[in-house]
Short mmCIF file of C-alpha atoms and ligand atoms in Angstrom, two decimals:
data_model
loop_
_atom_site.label_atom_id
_atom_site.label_comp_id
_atom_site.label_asym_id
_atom_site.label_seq_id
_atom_site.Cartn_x
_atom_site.Cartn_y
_atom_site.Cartn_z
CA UNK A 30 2.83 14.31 -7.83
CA UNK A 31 1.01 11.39 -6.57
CA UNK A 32 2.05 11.33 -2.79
CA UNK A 33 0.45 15.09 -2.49
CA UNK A 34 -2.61 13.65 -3.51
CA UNK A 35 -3.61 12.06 -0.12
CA UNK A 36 -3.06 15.34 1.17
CA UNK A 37 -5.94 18.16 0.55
CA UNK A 38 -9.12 18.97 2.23
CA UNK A 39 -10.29 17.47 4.98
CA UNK A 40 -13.94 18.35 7.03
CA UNK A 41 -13.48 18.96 10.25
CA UNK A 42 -16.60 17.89 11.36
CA UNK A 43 -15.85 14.21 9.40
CA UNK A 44 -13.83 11.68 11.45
CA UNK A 45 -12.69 10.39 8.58
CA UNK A 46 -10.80 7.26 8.52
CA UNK A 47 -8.03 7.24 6.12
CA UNK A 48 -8.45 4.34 3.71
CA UNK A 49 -4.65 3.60 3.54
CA UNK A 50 -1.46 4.74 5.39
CA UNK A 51 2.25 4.02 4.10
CA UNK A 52 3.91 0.93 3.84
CA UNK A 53 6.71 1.70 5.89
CA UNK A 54 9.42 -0.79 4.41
CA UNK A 55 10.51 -1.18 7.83
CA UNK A 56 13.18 -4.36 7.65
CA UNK A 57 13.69 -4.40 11.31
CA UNK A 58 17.26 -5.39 13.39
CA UNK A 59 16.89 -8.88 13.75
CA UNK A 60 18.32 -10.15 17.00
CA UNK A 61 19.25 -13.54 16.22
CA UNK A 62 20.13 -15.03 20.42
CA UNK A 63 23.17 -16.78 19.64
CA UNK A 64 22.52 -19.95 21.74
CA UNK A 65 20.05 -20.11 24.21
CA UNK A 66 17.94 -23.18 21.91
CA UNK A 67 15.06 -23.60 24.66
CA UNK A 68 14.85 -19.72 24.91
CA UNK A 69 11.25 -18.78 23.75
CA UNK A 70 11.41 -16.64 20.81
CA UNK A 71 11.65 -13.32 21.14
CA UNK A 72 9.34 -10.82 18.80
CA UNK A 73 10.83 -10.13 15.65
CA UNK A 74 9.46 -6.90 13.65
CA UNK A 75 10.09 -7.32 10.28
CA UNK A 76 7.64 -4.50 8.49
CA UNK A 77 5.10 -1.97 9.64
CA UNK A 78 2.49 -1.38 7.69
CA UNK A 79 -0.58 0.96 7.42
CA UNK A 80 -2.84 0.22 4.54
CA UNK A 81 -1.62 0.75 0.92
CA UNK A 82 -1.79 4.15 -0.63
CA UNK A 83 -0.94 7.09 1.43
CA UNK A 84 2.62 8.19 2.61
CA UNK A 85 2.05 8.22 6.45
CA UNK A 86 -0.06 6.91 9.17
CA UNK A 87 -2.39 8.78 11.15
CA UNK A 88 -3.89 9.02 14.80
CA UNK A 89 -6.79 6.39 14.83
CA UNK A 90 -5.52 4.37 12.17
CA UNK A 91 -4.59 0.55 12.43
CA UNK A 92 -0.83 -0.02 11.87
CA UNK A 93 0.06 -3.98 10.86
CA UNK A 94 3.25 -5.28 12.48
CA UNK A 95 4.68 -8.21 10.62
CA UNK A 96 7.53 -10.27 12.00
CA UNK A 97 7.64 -13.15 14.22
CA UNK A 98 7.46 -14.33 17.75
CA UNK A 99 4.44 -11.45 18.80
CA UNK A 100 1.79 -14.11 20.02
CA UNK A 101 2.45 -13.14 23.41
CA UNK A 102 2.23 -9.40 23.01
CA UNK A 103 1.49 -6.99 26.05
CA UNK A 104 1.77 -3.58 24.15
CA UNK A 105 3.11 -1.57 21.23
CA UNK A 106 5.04 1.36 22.10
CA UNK A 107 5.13 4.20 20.05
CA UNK A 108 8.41 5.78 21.06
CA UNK A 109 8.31 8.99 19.02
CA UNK A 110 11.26 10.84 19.12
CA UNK A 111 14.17 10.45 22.28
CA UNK A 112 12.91 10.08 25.75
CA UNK A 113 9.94 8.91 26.97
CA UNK A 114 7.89 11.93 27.06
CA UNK A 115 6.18 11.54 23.67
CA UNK A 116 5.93 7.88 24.05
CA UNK A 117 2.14 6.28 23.72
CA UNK A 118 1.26 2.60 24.49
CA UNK A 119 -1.29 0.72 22.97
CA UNK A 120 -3.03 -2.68 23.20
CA UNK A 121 -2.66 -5.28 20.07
CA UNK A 122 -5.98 -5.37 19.24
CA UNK A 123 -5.36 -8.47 17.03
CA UNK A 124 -2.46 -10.98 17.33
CA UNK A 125 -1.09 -14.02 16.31
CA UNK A 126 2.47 -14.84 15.81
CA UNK A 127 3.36 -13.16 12.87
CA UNK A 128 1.17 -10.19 12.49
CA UNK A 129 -0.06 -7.50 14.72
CA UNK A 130 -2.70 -4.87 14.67
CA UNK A 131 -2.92 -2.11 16.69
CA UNK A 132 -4.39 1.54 16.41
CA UNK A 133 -1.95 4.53 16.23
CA UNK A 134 -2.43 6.42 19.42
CA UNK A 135 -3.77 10.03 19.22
CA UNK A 136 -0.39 11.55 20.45
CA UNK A 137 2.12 9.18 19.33
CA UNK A 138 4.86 10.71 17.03
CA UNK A 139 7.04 9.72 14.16
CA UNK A 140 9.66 7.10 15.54
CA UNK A 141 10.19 3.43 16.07
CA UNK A 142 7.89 1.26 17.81
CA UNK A 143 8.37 -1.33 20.43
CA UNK A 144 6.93 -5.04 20.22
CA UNK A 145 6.56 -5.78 24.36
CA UNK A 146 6.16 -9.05 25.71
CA UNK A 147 6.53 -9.36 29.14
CA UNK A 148 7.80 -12.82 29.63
CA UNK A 149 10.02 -12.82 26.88
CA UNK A 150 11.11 -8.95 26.05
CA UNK A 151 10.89 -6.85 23.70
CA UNK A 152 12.10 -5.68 19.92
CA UNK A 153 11.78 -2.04 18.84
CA UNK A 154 11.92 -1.65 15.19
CA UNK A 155 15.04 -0.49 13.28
CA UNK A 156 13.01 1.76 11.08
CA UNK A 157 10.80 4.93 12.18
CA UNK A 158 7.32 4.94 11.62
CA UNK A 159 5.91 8.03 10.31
CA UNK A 160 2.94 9.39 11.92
CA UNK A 161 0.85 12.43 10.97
CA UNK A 162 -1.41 14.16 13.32
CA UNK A 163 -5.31 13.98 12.04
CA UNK A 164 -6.16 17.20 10.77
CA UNK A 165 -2.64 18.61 9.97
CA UNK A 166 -2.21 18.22 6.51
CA UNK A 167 -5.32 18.20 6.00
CA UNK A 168 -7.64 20.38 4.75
CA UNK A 169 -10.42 22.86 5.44
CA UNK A 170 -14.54 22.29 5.68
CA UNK A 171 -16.23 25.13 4.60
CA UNK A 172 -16.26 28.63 5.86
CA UNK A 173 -19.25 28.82 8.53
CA UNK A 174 -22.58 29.36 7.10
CA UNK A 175 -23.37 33.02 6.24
CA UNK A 176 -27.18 32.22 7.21
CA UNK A 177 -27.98 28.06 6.79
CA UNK A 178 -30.97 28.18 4.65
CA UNK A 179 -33.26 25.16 4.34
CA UNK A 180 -31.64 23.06 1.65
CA UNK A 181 -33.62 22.29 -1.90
CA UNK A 182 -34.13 19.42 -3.25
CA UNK A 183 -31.73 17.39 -5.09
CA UNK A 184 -33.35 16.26 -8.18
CA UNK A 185 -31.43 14.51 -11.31
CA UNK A 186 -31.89 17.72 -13.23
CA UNK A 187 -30.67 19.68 -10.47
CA UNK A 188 -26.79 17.38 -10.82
CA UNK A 189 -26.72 16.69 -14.18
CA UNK A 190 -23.59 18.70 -16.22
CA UNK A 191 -23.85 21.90 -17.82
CA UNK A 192 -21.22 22.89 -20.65
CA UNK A 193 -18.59 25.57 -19.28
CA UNK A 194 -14.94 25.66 -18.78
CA UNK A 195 -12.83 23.87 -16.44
CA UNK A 196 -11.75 25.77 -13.65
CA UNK A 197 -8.24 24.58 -13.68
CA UNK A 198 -6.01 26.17 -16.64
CA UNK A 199 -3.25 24.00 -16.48
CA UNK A 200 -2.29 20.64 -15.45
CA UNK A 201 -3.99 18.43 -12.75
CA UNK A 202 -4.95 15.56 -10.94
CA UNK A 203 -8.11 14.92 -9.03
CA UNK A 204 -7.50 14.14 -5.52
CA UNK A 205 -8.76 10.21 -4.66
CA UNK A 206 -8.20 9.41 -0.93
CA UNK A 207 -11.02 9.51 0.91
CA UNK A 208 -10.68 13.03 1.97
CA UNK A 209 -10.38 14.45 -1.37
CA UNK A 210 -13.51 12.86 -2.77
CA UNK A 211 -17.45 14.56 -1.80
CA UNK A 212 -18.50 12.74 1.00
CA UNK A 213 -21.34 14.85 2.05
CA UNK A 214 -22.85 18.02 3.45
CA UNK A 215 -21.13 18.90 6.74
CA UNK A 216 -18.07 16.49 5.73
CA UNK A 217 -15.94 17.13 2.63
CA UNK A 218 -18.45 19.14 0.47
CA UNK A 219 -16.27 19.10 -2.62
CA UNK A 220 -13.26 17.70 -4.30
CA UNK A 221 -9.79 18.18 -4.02
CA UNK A 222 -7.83 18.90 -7.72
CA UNK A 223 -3.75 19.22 -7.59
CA UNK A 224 -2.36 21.30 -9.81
CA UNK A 225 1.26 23.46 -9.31
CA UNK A 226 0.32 26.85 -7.01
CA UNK A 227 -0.34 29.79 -9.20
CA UNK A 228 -1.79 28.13 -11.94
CA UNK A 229 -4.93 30.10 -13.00
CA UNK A 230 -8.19 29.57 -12.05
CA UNK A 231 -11.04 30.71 -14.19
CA UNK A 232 -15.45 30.66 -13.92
CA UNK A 233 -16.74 28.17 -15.81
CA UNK A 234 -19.85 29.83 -16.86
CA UNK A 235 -21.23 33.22 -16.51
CA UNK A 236 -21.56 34.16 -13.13
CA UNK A 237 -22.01 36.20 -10.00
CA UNK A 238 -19.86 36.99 -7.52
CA UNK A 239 -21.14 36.05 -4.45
CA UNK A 240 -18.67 36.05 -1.93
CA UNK A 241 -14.68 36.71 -2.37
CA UNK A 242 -13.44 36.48 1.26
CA UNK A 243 -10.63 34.97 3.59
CA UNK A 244 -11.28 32.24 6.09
CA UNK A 245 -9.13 30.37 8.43
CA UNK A 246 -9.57 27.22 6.54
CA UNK A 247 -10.50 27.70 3.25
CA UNK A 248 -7.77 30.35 2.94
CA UNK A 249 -8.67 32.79 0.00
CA UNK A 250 -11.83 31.73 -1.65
CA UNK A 251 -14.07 32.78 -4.03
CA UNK A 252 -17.89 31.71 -4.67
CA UNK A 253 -19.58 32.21 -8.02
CA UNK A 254 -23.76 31.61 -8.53
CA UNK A 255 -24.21 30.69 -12.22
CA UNK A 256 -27.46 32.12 -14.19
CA UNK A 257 -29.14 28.61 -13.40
CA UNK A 258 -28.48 29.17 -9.96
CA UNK A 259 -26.00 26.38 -9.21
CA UNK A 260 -23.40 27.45 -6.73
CA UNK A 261 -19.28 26.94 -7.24
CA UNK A 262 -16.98 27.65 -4.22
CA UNK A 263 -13.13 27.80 -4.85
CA UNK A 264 -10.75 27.54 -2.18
CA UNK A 265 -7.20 27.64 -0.76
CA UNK A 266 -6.59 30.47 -3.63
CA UNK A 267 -2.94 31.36 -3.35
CA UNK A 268 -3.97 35.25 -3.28
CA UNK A 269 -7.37 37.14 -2.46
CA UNK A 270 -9.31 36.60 -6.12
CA UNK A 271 -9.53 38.62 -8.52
CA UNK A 272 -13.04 39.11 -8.44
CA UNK A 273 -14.97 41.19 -6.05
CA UNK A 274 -18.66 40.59 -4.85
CA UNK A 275 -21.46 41.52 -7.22
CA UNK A 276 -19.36 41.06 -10.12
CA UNK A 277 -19.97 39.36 -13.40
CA UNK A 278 -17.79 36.93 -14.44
CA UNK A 279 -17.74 35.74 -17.74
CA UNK A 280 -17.07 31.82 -18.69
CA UNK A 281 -13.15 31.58 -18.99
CA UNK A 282 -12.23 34.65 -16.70
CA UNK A 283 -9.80 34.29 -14.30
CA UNK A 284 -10.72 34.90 -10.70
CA UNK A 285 -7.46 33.50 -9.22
CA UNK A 286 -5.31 31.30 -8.77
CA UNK A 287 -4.10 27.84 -7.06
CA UNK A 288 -2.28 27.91 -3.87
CA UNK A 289 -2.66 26.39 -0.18
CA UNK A 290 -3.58 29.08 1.96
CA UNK A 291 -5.82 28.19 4.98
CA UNK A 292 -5.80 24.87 6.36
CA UNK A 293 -4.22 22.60 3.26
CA UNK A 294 -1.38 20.58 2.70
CA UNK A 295 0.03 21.19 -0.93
CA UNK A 296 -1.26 23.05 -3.81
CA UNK A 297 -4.87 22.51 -4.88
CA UNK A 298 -8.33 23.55 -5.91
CA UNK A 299 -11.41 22.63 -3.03
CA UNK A 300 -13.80 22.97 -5.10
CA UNK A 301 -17.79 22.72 -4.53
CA UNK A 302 -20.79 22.80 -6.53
CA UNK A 303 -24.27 23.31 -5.02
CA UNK A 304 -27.62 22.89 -6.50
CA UNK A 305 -29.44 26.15 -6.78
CA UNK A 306 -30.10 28.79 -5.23
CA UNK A 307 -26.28 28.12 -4.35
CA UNK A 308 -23.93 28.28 -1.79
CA UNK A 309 -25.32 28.80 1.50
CA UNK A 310 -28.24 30.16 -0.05
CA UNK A 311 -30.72 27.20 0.24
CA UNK A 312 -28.68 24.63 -2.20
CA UNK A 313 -26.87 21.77 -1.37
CA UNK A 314 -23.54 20.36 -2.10
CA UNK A 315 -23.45 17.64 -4.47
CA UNK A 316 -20.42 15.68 -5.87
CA UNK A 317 -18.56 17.72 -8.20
CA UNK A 318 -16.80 14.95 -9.95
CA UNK A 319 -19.12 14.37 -12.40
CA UNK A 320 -19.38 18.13 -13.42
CA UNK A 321 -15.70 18.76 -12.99
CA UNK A 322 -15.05 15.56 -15.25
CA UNK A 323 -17.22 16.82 -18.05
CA UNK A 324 -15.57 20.40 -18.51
CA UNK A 325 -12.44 18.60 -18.12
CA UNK A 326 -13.17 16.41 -21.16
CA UNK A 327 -14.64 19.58 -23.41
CA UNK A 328 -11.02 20.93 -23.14
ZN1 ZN B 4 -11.21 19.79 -0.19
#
């Protein structure tokens, strides 16, 4: 299910700026002026266009018009829905006659947008632009910090893989926007794997149960500390896990499974892995991927 895969997690903290948004294939009501030869010509908006790969644009982004006739460009309107309530105006940041960037402005909604030249008039486009709010759809940072201890330091040993099972029992795809990817402590602290809601999630080695909790935005979630130390946080479970604090785990056994409860769009794993002592408990978050990639690849 590719176009759930720009979904996910998102950190709140992060004002992260969505590598693509979606080619809206916007072929726009050309108003050919019958007559009129010396008339200037008016704007003609042929496409609008976020950047490749993600089904929507979002607040903050830069949106491409492409047409004709916008040299002399005032403003883009973002008309949202009827009435000019929700409507948001924005400056062209770039223009020349046949393409037009502008940012999406926080508050504009899903609707057509309107190419405005004042001495020549304007063209709304004949298609609606979709526009997703930053942050809805998006998913969770971490609970707060129990107690922030000072973090250890990351040494090669400390990310290289350890054998263990993947966490996933079933089929999935690893999220690849820029919000599903690690992009730091305080940002997105893990990575975002789809997989269809319910599908179990097991420990991958032998482990502790540290914490097995609710939060607003990680939803259910469940942390384990492996013997070595390392940390592994699992979020958005679809149910409270299985699991309760200051349990072993064994590698293999299920401590819940996939859903999107808390603040995530579509069914997925967050999940995190910190260096020892763990989560919260004076490790840090590094990128999973590599980790996640080897289990995945033991079977
Ligand atoms: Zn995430």
């Amino acid at each position: 299910m590719p176009s759930s895969v720009v979904v996910g997690c998102r950190a709140a903290l992060a004002v992260l700026i969505l590598s693509g948004c979606l080619a809206v294939p916007a072929w726009a009501a050309v108003p050919t002026s019958a007559g009129g030869a010396t008339a200037p010509d008016r704007p003609r908006i042929d496409e609008l266009r976020c950047a490749p790969g993600t089904a929507v644009c979002r607040h903050g982004e830069l949106l491409s018009v492409l047409g004709s006739g916008m040299q002399g460009t005032d403003a883009v309107v973002f008309l949202g829905r009827r009435g000019a309530r929700d409507d948001r105006r924005s400056r062209p940041r770039a223009t020349d006659g046949s393409k037009l960037t502008v940012q999406v402005p926080y508050g504009a909604r899903s609707g057509p947008v309107k190419v405005v030249d004042r001495g020549v008039g304007a063209i709304r486009s004949s298609t609606a632009l979709q526009v997703r709010a930053k942050g809805r759809a998006a998913a969770p940072p971490p609970p707060a910090p129990p107690a922030p201890a000072a973090p250890g330091p990351v040494t090669a040993a400390a990310v290289a893989p350890t054998p263990g099972v993947f966490p996933i029992r079933g089929a999935h795809t690893y999220g690849e926007s820029a919000q599903n990817v690690f992009n730091g402590r305080g940002r997105h602290q893990g990575n975002d794997v789809f997989a269809a809601c319910g599908t179990p999630l097991v420990a991958p080695q032998p482990a502790t149960v540290t914490r097995s909790a609710f939060q607003s935005r990680a939803g259910h979630y469940v942390v384990l500390k492996a013997d070595d130390g390392r940390g592994f946080a699992y979020m958005h479970l679809r149910e409270a896990s299985l699991v309760t604090k200051g349990q072993r785990v064994a590698a293999g056994q299920p401590v819940g499974t996939v859903g999107d409860t808390g603040r995530a769009s579509g069914c997925h794993l967050h999940f995190e892995l910190w260096t020892a002592p763990g989560w919260y408990e004076g490790g840090e978050p590094i990128d999973p991927r590599p980790q996640l990639k080897a289990w995945d690849g033991a079977g």
